[in-house]
C-alpha positions as protocol buffer text, in pm:
chain_id: "A"
residue {
  index: 1
  type: UNK
  ca { x: -3349 y: 4073 z: -1596 }
}
residue {
  index: 2
  type: UNK
  ca { x: -3503 y: 3851 z: -1335 }
}
residue {
  index: 3
  type: UNK
  ca { x: -3295 y: 3541 z: -1220 }
}
residue {
  index: 4
  type: UNK
  ca { x: -3484 y: 3226 z: -1274 }
}
residue {
  index: 5
  type: UNK
  ca { x: -3394 y: 3107 z: -932 }
}
residue {
  index: 6
  type: UNK
  ca { x: -3372 y: 3288 z: -597 }
}
residue {
  index: 7
  type: UNK
  ca { x: -3021 y: 3347 z: -464 }
}
residue {
  index: 8
  type: UNK
  ca { x: -3072 y: 3078 z: -183 }
}
residue {
  index: 9
  type: UNK
  ca { x: -3178 y: 2833 z: -432 }
}
residue {
  index: 10
  type: UNK
  ca { x: -2899 y: 2901 z: -651 }
}
residue {
  index: 11
  type: UNK
  ca { x: -2662 y: 2864 z: -400 }
}
residue {
  index: 12
  type: UNK
  ca { x: -2803 y: 2544 z: -266 }
}
residue {
  index: 13
  type: UNK
  ca { x: -2813 y: 2403 z: -619 }
}
residue {
  index: 14
  type: UNK
  ca { x: -2451 y: 2494 z: -653 }
}
residue {
  index: 15
  type: UNK
  ca { x: -2355 y: 2344 z: -308 }
}
residue {
  index: 16
  type: UNK
  ca { x: -2524 y: 2014 z: -411 }
}
residue {
  index: 17
  type: UNK
  ca { x: -2351 y: 2003 z: -748 }
}
residue {
  index: 18
  type: UNK
  ca { x: -2017 y: 2056 z: -551 }
}
residue {
  index: 19
  type: UNK
  ca { x: -2103 y: 1785 z: -329 }
}
residue {
  index: 20
  type: UNK
  ca { x: -2194 y: 1538 z: -595 }
}
residue {
  index: 21
  type: UNK
  ca { x: -1892 y: 1616 z: -818 }
}
residue {
  index: 22
  type: UNK
  ca { x: -1664 y: 1594 z: -503 }
}
residue {
  index: 23
  type: UNK
  ca { x: -1790 y: 1248 z: -399 }
}
residue {
  index: 24
  type: UNK
  ca { x: -1778 y: 1131 z: -760 }
}
residue {
  index: 25
  type: UNK
  ca { x: -1440 y: 1215 z: -770 }
}
residue {
  index: 26
  type: UNK
  ca { x: -1367 y: 1034 z: -444 }
}
residue {
  index: 27
  type: UNK
  ca { x: -1565 y: 712 z: -554 }
}
residue {
  index: 28
  type: UNK
  ca { x: -1359 y: 709 z: -868 }
}
residue {
  index: 29
  type: UNK
  ca { x: -1046 y: 719 z: -700 }
}
residue {
  index: 30
  type: UNK
  ca { x: -1145 y: 447 z: -448 }
}
residue {
  index: 31
  type: UNK
  ca { x: -1256 y: 216 z: -700 }
}
residue {
  index: 32
  type: UNK
  ca { x: -987 y: 256 z: -956 }
}
residue {
  index: 33
  type: UNK
  ca { x: -733 y: -46 z: -942 }
}
residue {
  index: 34
  type: UNK
  ca { x: -355 y: 3 z: -859 }
}
residue {
  index: 35
  type: UNK
  ca { x: -93 y: 41 z: -1120 }
}
residue {
  index: 36
  type: UNK
  ca { x: 12 y: -246 z: -1297 }
}
residue {
  index: 37
  type: UNK
  ca { x: 336 y: -412 z: -1143 }
}
residue {
  index: 38
  type: UNK
  ca { x: 605 y: -584 z: -1345 }
}
residue {
  index: 39
  type: UNK
  ca { x: 796 y: -828 z: -1105 }
}
residue {
  index: 40
  type: UNK
  ca { x: 1169 y: -825 z: -1133 }
}
residue {
  index: 41
  type: UNK
  ca { x: 1297 y: -1169 z: -1276 }
}
residue {
  index: 42
  type: UNK
  ca { x: 1449 y: -1227 z: -934 }
}
residue {
  index: 43
  type: UNK
  ca { x: 1545 y: -1086 z: -593 }
}
residue {
  index: 44
  type: UNK
  ca { x: 1744 y: -771 z: -704 }
}
residue {
  index: 45
  type: UNK
  ca { x: 2094 y: -779 z: -664 }
}
residue {
  index: 46
  type: UNK
  ca { x: 2146 y: -417 z: -501 }
}
residue {
  index: 47
  type: UNK
  ca { x: 1860 y: -453 z: -265 }
}
residue {
  index: 48
  type: UNK
  ca { x: 1911 y: -380 z: 76 }
}
residue {
  index: 49
  type: UNK
  ca { x: 1631 y: -610 z: 178 }
}
residue {
  index: 50
  type: UNK
  ca { x: 1749 y: -936 z: 318 }
}
residue {
  index: 51
  type: UNK
  ca { x: 1634 y: -1282 z: 263 }
}
residue {
  index: 52
  type: UNK
  ca { x: 1735 y: -1612 z: 396 }
}
residue {
  index: 53
  type: UNK
  ca { x: 1911 y: -1813 z: 125 }
}
residue {
  index: 54
  type: UNK
  ca { x: 1775 y: -2139 z: 36 }
}
residue {
  index: 55
  type: UNK
  ca { x: 1415 y: -2035 z: 165 }
}
residue {
  index: 56
  type: UNK
  ca { x: 1106 y: -1902 z: -19 }
}
residue {
  index: 57
  type: UNK
  ca { x: 1030 y: -1549 z: 56 }
}
residue {
  index: 58
  type: UNK
  ca { x: 679 y: -1384 z: 56 }
}
residue {
  index: 59
  type: UNK
  ca { x: 708 y: -987 z: 65 }
}
residue {
  index: 60
  type: UNK
  ca { x: 424 y: -774 z: 159 }
}
residue {
  index: 61
  type: UNK
  ca { x: 446 y: -400 z: 51 }
}
residue {
  index: 62
  type: UNK
  ca { x: 228 y: -167 z: 245 }
}
residue {
  index: 63
  type: UNK
  ca { x: 174 y: 218 z: 274 }
}
residue {
  index: 64
  type: UNK
  ca { x: 68 y: 351 z: 618 }
}
residue {
  index: 65
  type: UNK
  ca { x: -202 y: 552 z: 488 }
}
residue {
  index: 66
  type: UNK
  ca { x: -375 y: 287 z: 278 }
}
residue {
  index: 67
  type: UNK
  ca { x: -705 y: 171 z: 437 }
}
residue {
  index: 68
  type: UNK
  ca { x: -669 y: -181 z: 353 }
}
residue {
  index: 69
  type: UNK
  ca { x: -345 y: -209 z: 528 }
}
residue {
  index: 70
  type: UNK
  ca { x: -458 y: -416 z: 793 }
}
residue {
  index: 71
  type: UNK
  ca { x: -704 y: -653 z: 584 }
}
residue {
  index: 72
  type: UNK
  ca { x: -361 y: -716 z: 381 }
}
residue {
  index: 73
  type: UNK
  ca { x: -171 y: -801 z: 692 }
}
residue {
  index: 74
  type: UNK
  ca { x: -442 y: -1040 z: 814 }
}
residue {
  index: 75
  type: UNK
  ca { x: -443 y: -1219 z: 476 }
}
residue {
  index: 76
  type: UNK
  ca { x: -65 y: -1206 z: 439 }
}
residue {
  index: 77
  type: UNK
  ca { x: -31 y: -1371 z: 794 }
}
residue {
  index: 78
  type: UNK
  ca { x: -250 y: -1660 z: 698 }
}
residue {
  index: 79
  type: UNK
  ca { x: -8 y: -1738 z: 408 }
}
residue {
  index: 80
  type: UNK
  ca { x: 275 y: -1786 z: 647 }
}
residue {
  index: 81
  type: UNK
  ca { x: 97 y: -1991 z: 883 }
}
residue {
  index: 82
  type: UNK
  ca { x: 252 y: -2317 z: 737 }
}
residue {
  index: 83
  type: UNK
  ca { x: 617 y: -2179 z: 797 }
}
residue {
  index: 84
  type: UNK
  ca { x: 718 y: -2278 z: 428 }
}
residue {
  index: 85
  type: UNK
  ca { x: 839 y: -1920 z: 349 }
}
residue {
  index: 86
  type: UNK
  ca { x: 1011 y: -1655 z: 517 }
}
residue {
  index: 87
  type: UNK
  ca { x: 749 y: -1336 z: 557 }
}
residue {
  index: 88
  type: UNK
  ca { x: 875 y: -980 z: 489 }
}
residue {
  index: 89
  type: UNK
  ca { x: 674 y: -691 z: 523 }
}
residue {
  index: 90
  type: UNK
  ca { x: 807 y: -363 z: 381 }
}
residue {
  index: 91
  type: UNK
  ca { x: 648 y: -54 z: 483 }
}
residue {
  index: 92
  type: UNK
  ca { x: 684 y: 275 z: 298 }
}
residue {
  index: 93
  type: UNK
  ca { x: 841 y: 547 z: 513 }
}
residue {
  index: 94
  type: UNK
  ca { x: 606 y: 829 z: 507 }
}
residue {
  index: 95
  type: UNK
  ca { x: 698 y: 1115 z: 752 }
}
residue {
  index: 96
  type: UNK
  ca { x: 414 y: 1217 z: 951 }
}
residue {
  index: 97
  type: UNK
  ca { x: 229 y: 895 z: 912 }
}
residue {
  index: 98
  type: UNK
  ca { x: 110 y: 709 z: 1217 }
}
residue {
  index: 99
  type: UNK
  ca { x: 262 y: 392 z: 1334 }
}
residue {
  index: 100
  type: UNK
  ca { x: -64 y: 198 z: 1382 }
}
residue {
  index: 101
  type: UNK
  ca { x: 20 y: -18 z: 1083 }
}
residue {
  index: 102
  type: UNK
  ca { x: 379 y: -94 z: 1201 }
}
residue {
  index: 103
  type: UNK
  ca { x: 285 y: -202 z: 1529 }
}
residue {
  index: 104
  type: UNK
  ca { x: 29 y: -441 z: 1371 }
}
residue {
  index: 105
  type: UNK
  ca { x: 294 y: -567 z: 1135 }
}
residue {
  index: 106
  type: UNK
  ca { x: 515 y: -630 z: 1427 }
}
residue {
  index: 107
  type: UNK
  ca { x: 270 y: -842 z: 1602 }
}
residue {
  index: 108
  type: UNK
  ca { x: 322 y: -1122 z: 1350 }
}
residue {
  index: 109
  type: UNK
  ca { x: 604 y: -1320 z: 1516 }
}
residue {
  index: 110
  type: UNK
  ca { x: 703 y: -1514 z: 1193 }
}
residue {
  index: 111
  type: UNK
  ca { x: 749 y: -1206 z: 991 }
}
residue {
  index: 112
  type: UNK
  ca { x: 1024 y: -972 z: 980 }
}
residue {
  index: 113
  type: UNK
  ca { x: 946 y: -580 z: 904 }
}
residue {
  index: 114
  type: UNK
  ca { x: 1142 y: -343 z: 733 }
}
residue {
  index: 115
  type: UNK
  ca { x: 1095 y: 49 z: 652 }
}
residue {
  index: 116
  type: UNK
  ca { x: 1174 y: 161 z: 304 }
}
residue {
  index: 117
  type: UNK
  ca { x: 1278 y: 507 z: 298 }
}
residue {
  index: 118
  type: UNK
  ca { x: 1269 y: 682 z: -1 }
}
residue {
  index: 119
  type: UNK
  ca { x: 1096 y: 407 z: -168 }
}
residue {
  index: 120
  type: UNK
  ca { x: 1396 y: 277 z: -320 }
}
residue {
  index: 121
  type: UNK
  ca { x: 1322 y: -71 z: -236 }
}
residue {
  index: 122
  type: UNK
  ca { x: 977 y: -36 z: -406 }
}
residue {
  index: 123
  type: UNK
  ca { x: 1138 y: 104 z: -722 }
}
residue {
  index: 124
  type: UNK
  ca { x: 1397 y: -185 z: -721 }
}
residue {
  index: 125
  type: UNK
  ca { x: 1123 y: -454 z: -682 }
}
residue {
  index: 126
  type: UNK
  ca { x: 853 y: -292 z: -916 }
}
residue {
  index: 127
  type: UNK
  ca { x: 611 y: -233 z: -618 }
}
residue {
  index: 128
  type: UNK
  ca { x: 384 y: 57 z: -710 }
}
residue {
  index: 129
  type: UNK
  ca { x: 52 y: -46 z: -503 }
}
residue {
  index: 130
  type: UNK
  ca { x: 11 y: -92 z: -137 }
}
residue {
  index: 131
  type: UNK
  ca { x: -87 y: -457 z: -52 }
}
residue {
  index: 132
  type: UNK
  ca { x: 120 y: -627 z: -348 }
}
residue {
  index: 133
  type: UNK
  ca { x: 250 y: -958 z: -255 }
}
residue {
  index: 134
  type: UNK
  ca { x: 560 y: -1084 z: -427 }
}
residue {
  index: 135
  type: UNK
  ca { x: 676 y: -1452 z: -402 }
}
residue {
  index: 136
  type: UNK
  ca { x: 1043 y: -1557 z: -467 }
}
residue {
  index: 137
  type: UNK
  ca { x: 1167 y: -1899 z: -453 }
}
residue {
  index: 138
  type: UNK
  ca { x: 1436 y: -2055 z: -244 }
}
residue {
  index: 139
  type: UNK
  ca { x: 1708 y: -1922 z: -531 }
}
residue {
  index: 140
  type: UNK
  ca { x: 1560 y: -1583 z: -520 }
}
């Protein structure tokens, strides 16, 4: 029996289909919204993250491998320009991840930066997506 396509054409067709399938999968991942977050009713009592009592606090959750981290930082910094709230940036502690995002976060003099080892704090606060900002009033 004779193949309807020469071997080279068949290989080329499989290659094109593989590239298109992989691209579609990556695009679907990139465009998918982050996980829905249910914020705690207040500052978790068992949290190791500290806040200044009597002052509103904005918390930014970042993952060092998130491509939107720098954009999130830029927007977050503009929120704290007035000084009305304390700014806290929490970075997921990912072994082997570069420290470029942490250096950029520490460039904001008005913000405190803390690492979240083992995602314990993210779990306490219900933070499941990098770039999430949570606001807490002066009473927590």
